Amino acid sequence: AALPADLQQHGPRALICEYVVPDLLALKDDLAHAVELLDAATDTQTRDYLAHFLRGLATSAGDQKLAQAASQLIEPDRQGVRTQLRDILTKRVQETSRIA
């Protein structure tokens, strides 16, 4: 909007496809928050939110195992899925603590 009218682009424009490297400190905070949410996720709405949140994190971090576990969280709650997800999240928090 700050450009002169004749230099402004209108409508859709191509974006540069770049690989975005996640900030490790923010990733650690998000993973720790996810552990807290997992413990509180007793209702379907919270569980669905957490599953989508974790899939976004997993995509950003390139973590296929986390993405797969997060997708299973949407299915009817099974204790095994929550335990597996908690183990993955705890491990990821520890890994990012060593790096960040």
PDB file of C-alpha atoms in Angstrom:
ATOM      1  CA  ALA A   1       0.000   0.000   0.000  1.00  0.00           C
ATOM      2  CA  ALA A   2       2.995   2.313   0.481  1.00  0.00           C
ATOM      3  CA  LEU A   3       4.033   1.999  -3.183  1.00  0.00           C
ATOM      4  CA  PRO A   4       2.858   4.462  -5.825  1.00  0.00           C
ATOM      5  CA  ALA A   5      -0.410   3.385  -7.439  1.00  0.00           C
ATOM      6  CA  ASP A   6       1.296   2.354 -10.714  1.00  0.00           C
ATOM      7  CA  LEU A   7       3.658  -0.036  -8.860  1.00  0.00           C
ATOM      8  CA  GLN A   8       1.085  -1.719  -6.655  1.00  0.00           C
ATOM      9  CA  GLN A   9       0.071  -5.257  -7.531  1.00  0.00           C
ATOM     10  CA  HIS A  10      -3.589  -6.139  -7.581  1.00  0.00           C
ATOM     11  CA  GLY A  11      -5.062  -9.580  -7.131  1.00  0.00           C
ATOM     12  CA  PRO A  12      -3.315 -12.838  -6.360  1.00  0.00           C
ATOM     13  CA  ARG A  13       0.412 -13.098  -6.832  1.00  0.00           C
ATOM     14  CA  ALA A  14       2.876 -15.948  -6.670  1.00  0.00           C
ATOM     15  CA  LEU A  15       4.623 -16.532  -3.387  1.00  0.00           C
ATOM     16  CA  ILE A  16       8.150 -17.729  -3.004  1.00  0.00           C
ATOM     17  CA  CYS A  17       8.181 -21.345  -1.855  1.00  0.00           C
ATOM     18  CA  GLU A  18      10.741 -21.413   0.890  1.00  0.00           C
ATOM     19  CA  TYR A  19      11.392 -23.944   3.580  1.00  0.00           C
ATOM     20  CA  VAL A  20      10.677 -22.362   6.937  1.00  0.00           C
ATOM     21  CA  VAL A  21      12.850 -23.552   9.805  1.00  0.00           C
ATOM     22  CA  PRO A  22      10.831 -23.567  13.030  1.00  0.00           C
ATOM     23  CA  ASP A  23      12.158 -21.557  15.947  1.00  0.00           C
ATOM     24  CA  LEU A  24      13.293 -24.217  18.422  1.00  0.00           C
ATOM     25  CA  LEU A  25      12.428 -22.221  21.537  1.00  0.00           C
ATOM     26  CA  ALA A  26       8.903 -21.553  20.237  1.00  0.00           C
ATOM     27  CA  LEU A  27       8.595 -25.211  19.216  1.00  0.00           C
ATOM     28  CA  LYS A  28       9.614 -26.292  22.717  1.00  0.00           C
ATOM     29  CA  ASP A  29       7.018 -23.961  24.250  1.00  0.00           C
ATOM     30  CA  ASP A  30       4.320 -25.227  21.882  1.00  0.00           C
ATOM     31  CA  LEU A  31       5.170 -28.857  22.635  1.00  0.00           C
ATOM     32  CA  ALA A  32       5.101 -28.215  26.392  1.00  0.00           C
ATOM     33  CA  HIS A  33       1.738 -26.470  25.977  1.00  0.00           C
ATOM     34  CA  ALA A  34       0.485 -29.491  24.032  1.00  0.00           C
ATOM     35  CA  VAL A  35       1.399 -31.781  26.950  1.00  0.00           C
ATOM     36  CA  GLU A  36      -0.676 -29.565  29.259  1.00  0.00           C
ATOM     37  CA  LEU A  37      -3.585 -29.608  26.800  1.00  0.00           C
ATOM     38  CA  LEU A  38      -3.364 -33.373  26.441  1.00  0.00           C
ATOM     39  CA  ASP A  39      -3.806 -33.778  30.177  1.00  0.00           C
ATOM     40  CA  ALA A  40      -6.844 -31.474  30.081  1.00  0.00           C
ATOM     41  CA  ALA A  41      -8.326 -32.820  26.820  1.00  0.00           C
ATOM     42  CA  THR A  42     -11.321 -34.613  28.252  1.00  0.00           C
ATOM     43  CA  ASP A  43     -13.882 -33.218  25.824  1.00  0.00           C
ATOM     44  CA  THR A  44     -14.105 -33.710  22.065  1.00  0.00           C
ATOM     45  CA  GLN A  45     -13.657 -30.021  21.249  1.00  0.00           C
ATOM     46  CA  THR A  46     -10.355 -29.728  23.155  1.00  0.00           C
ATOM     47  CA  ARG A  47      -9.112 -33.023  21.701  1.00  0.00           C
ATOM     48  CA  ASP A  48      -9.939 -31.871  18.153  1.00  0.00           C
ATOM     49  CA  TYR A  49      -8.198 -28.524  18.730  1.00  0.00           C
ATOM     50  CA  LEU A  50      -5.134 -30.291  20.098  1.00  0.00           C
ATOM     51  CA  ALA A  51      -5.016 -32.730  17.185  1.00  0.00           C
ATOM     52  CA  HIS A  52      -5.070 -29.882  14.641  1.00  0.00           C
ATOM     53  CA  PHE A  53      -2.556 -27.862  16.658  1.00  0.00           C
ATOM     54  CA  LEU A  54      -0.175 -30.825  16.824  1.00  0.00           C
ATOM     55  CA  ARG A  55      -0.539 -31.648  13.138  1.00  0.00           C
ATOM     56  CA  GLY A  56       0.444 -28.058  12.344  1.00  0.00           C
ATOM     57  CA  LEU A  57       3.471 -28.325  14.621  1.00  0.00           C
ATOM     58  CA  ALA A  58       4.413 -31.683  13.151  1.00  0.00           C
ATOM     59  CA  THR A  59       4.175 -30.314   9.619  1.00  0.00           C
ATOM     60  CA  SER A  60       6.348 -27.312  10.493  1.00  0.00           C
ATOM     61  CA  ALA A  61       8.932 -29.511  12.207  1.00  0.00           C
ATOM     62  CA  GLY A  62       8.808 -32.305   9.604  1.00  0.00           C
ATOM     63  CA  ASP A  63       7.864 -34.802  12.325  1.00  0.00           C
ATOM     64  CA  GLN A  64       5.880 -37.600  10.675  1.00  0.00           C
ATOM     65  CA  LYS A  65       5.581 -39.695  13.843  1.00  0.00           C
ATOM     66  CA  LEU A  66       4.003 -36.782  15.736  1.00  0.00           C
ATOM     67  CA  ALA A  67       1.656 -36.046  12.819  1.00  0.00           C
ATOM     68  CA  GLN A  68       0.459 -39.644  12.729  1.00  0.00           C
ATOM     69  CA  ALA A  69      -0.156 -39.770  16.488  1.00  0.00           C
ATOM     70  CA  ALA A  70      -1.980 -36.420  16.378  1.00  0.00           C
ATOM     71  CA  SER A  71      -4.272 -37.707  13.622  1.00  0.00           C
ATOM     72  CA  GLN A  72      -5.197 -40.684  15.769  1.00  0.00           C
ATOM     73  CA  LEU A  73      -6.190 -38.347  18.598  1.00  0.00           C
ATOM     74  CA  ILE A  74      -9.307 -37.315  16.649  1.00  0.00           C
ATOM     75  CA  GLU A  75     -10.560 -40.897  16.642  1.00  0.00           C
ATOM     76  CA  PRO A  76     -12.636 -42.016  19.616  1.00  0.00           C
ATOM     77  CA  ASP A  77     -10.392 -41.589  22.622  1.00  0.00           C
ATOM     78  CA  ARG A  78      -8.308 -44.619  23.319  1.00  0.00           C
ATOM     79  CA  GLN A  79      -5.925 -44.561  26.260  1.00  0.00           C
ATOM     80  CA  GLY A  80      -3.140 -46.057  24.142  1.00  0.00           C
ATOM     81  CA  VAL A  81      -3.200 -43.118  21.736  1.00  0.00           C
ATOM     82  CA  ARG A  82      -2.989 -40.576  24.559  1.00  0.00           C
ATOM     83  CA  THR A  83      -0.138 -42.470  26.212  1.00  0.00           C
ATOM     84  CA  GLN A  84       1.767 -42.755  22.934  1.00  0.00           C
ATOM     85  CA  LEU A  85       1.236 -39.073  22.195  1.00  0.00           C
ATOM     86  CA  ARG A  86       2.329 -38.039  25.688  1.00  0.00           C
ATOM     87  CA  ASP A  87       5.525 -40.110  25.283  1.00  0.00           C
ATOM     88  CA  ILE A  88       6.280 -38.519  21.894  1.00  0.00           C
ATOM     89  CA  LEU A  89       5.620 -34.999  23.206  1.00  0.00           C
ATOM     90  CA  THR A  90       7.728 -35.524  26.320  1.00  0.00           C
ATOM     91  CA  LYS A  91      10.608 -36.838  24.209  1.00  0.00           C
ATOM     92  CA  ARG A  92      10.346 -33.892  21.786  1.00  0.00           C
ATOM     93  CA  VAL A  93      10.342 -31.371  24.672  1.00  0.00           C
ATOM     94  CA  GLN A  94      13.491 -33.010  26.071  1.00  0.00           C
ATOM     95  CA  GLU A  95      15.155 -32.994  22.636  1.00  0.00           C
ATOM     96  CA  THR A  96      14.398 -29.319  22.048  1.00  0.00           C
ATOM     97  CA  SER A  97      15.584 -28.475  25.592  1.00  0.00           C
ATOM     98  CA  ARG A  98      19.041 -29.763  24.679  1.00  0.00           C
ATOM     99  CA  ILE A  99      19.116 -27.735  21.471  1.00  0.00           C
ATOM    100  CA  ALA A 100      17.334 -24.482  22.392  1.00  0.00           C
TER     101      ALA A 100
END
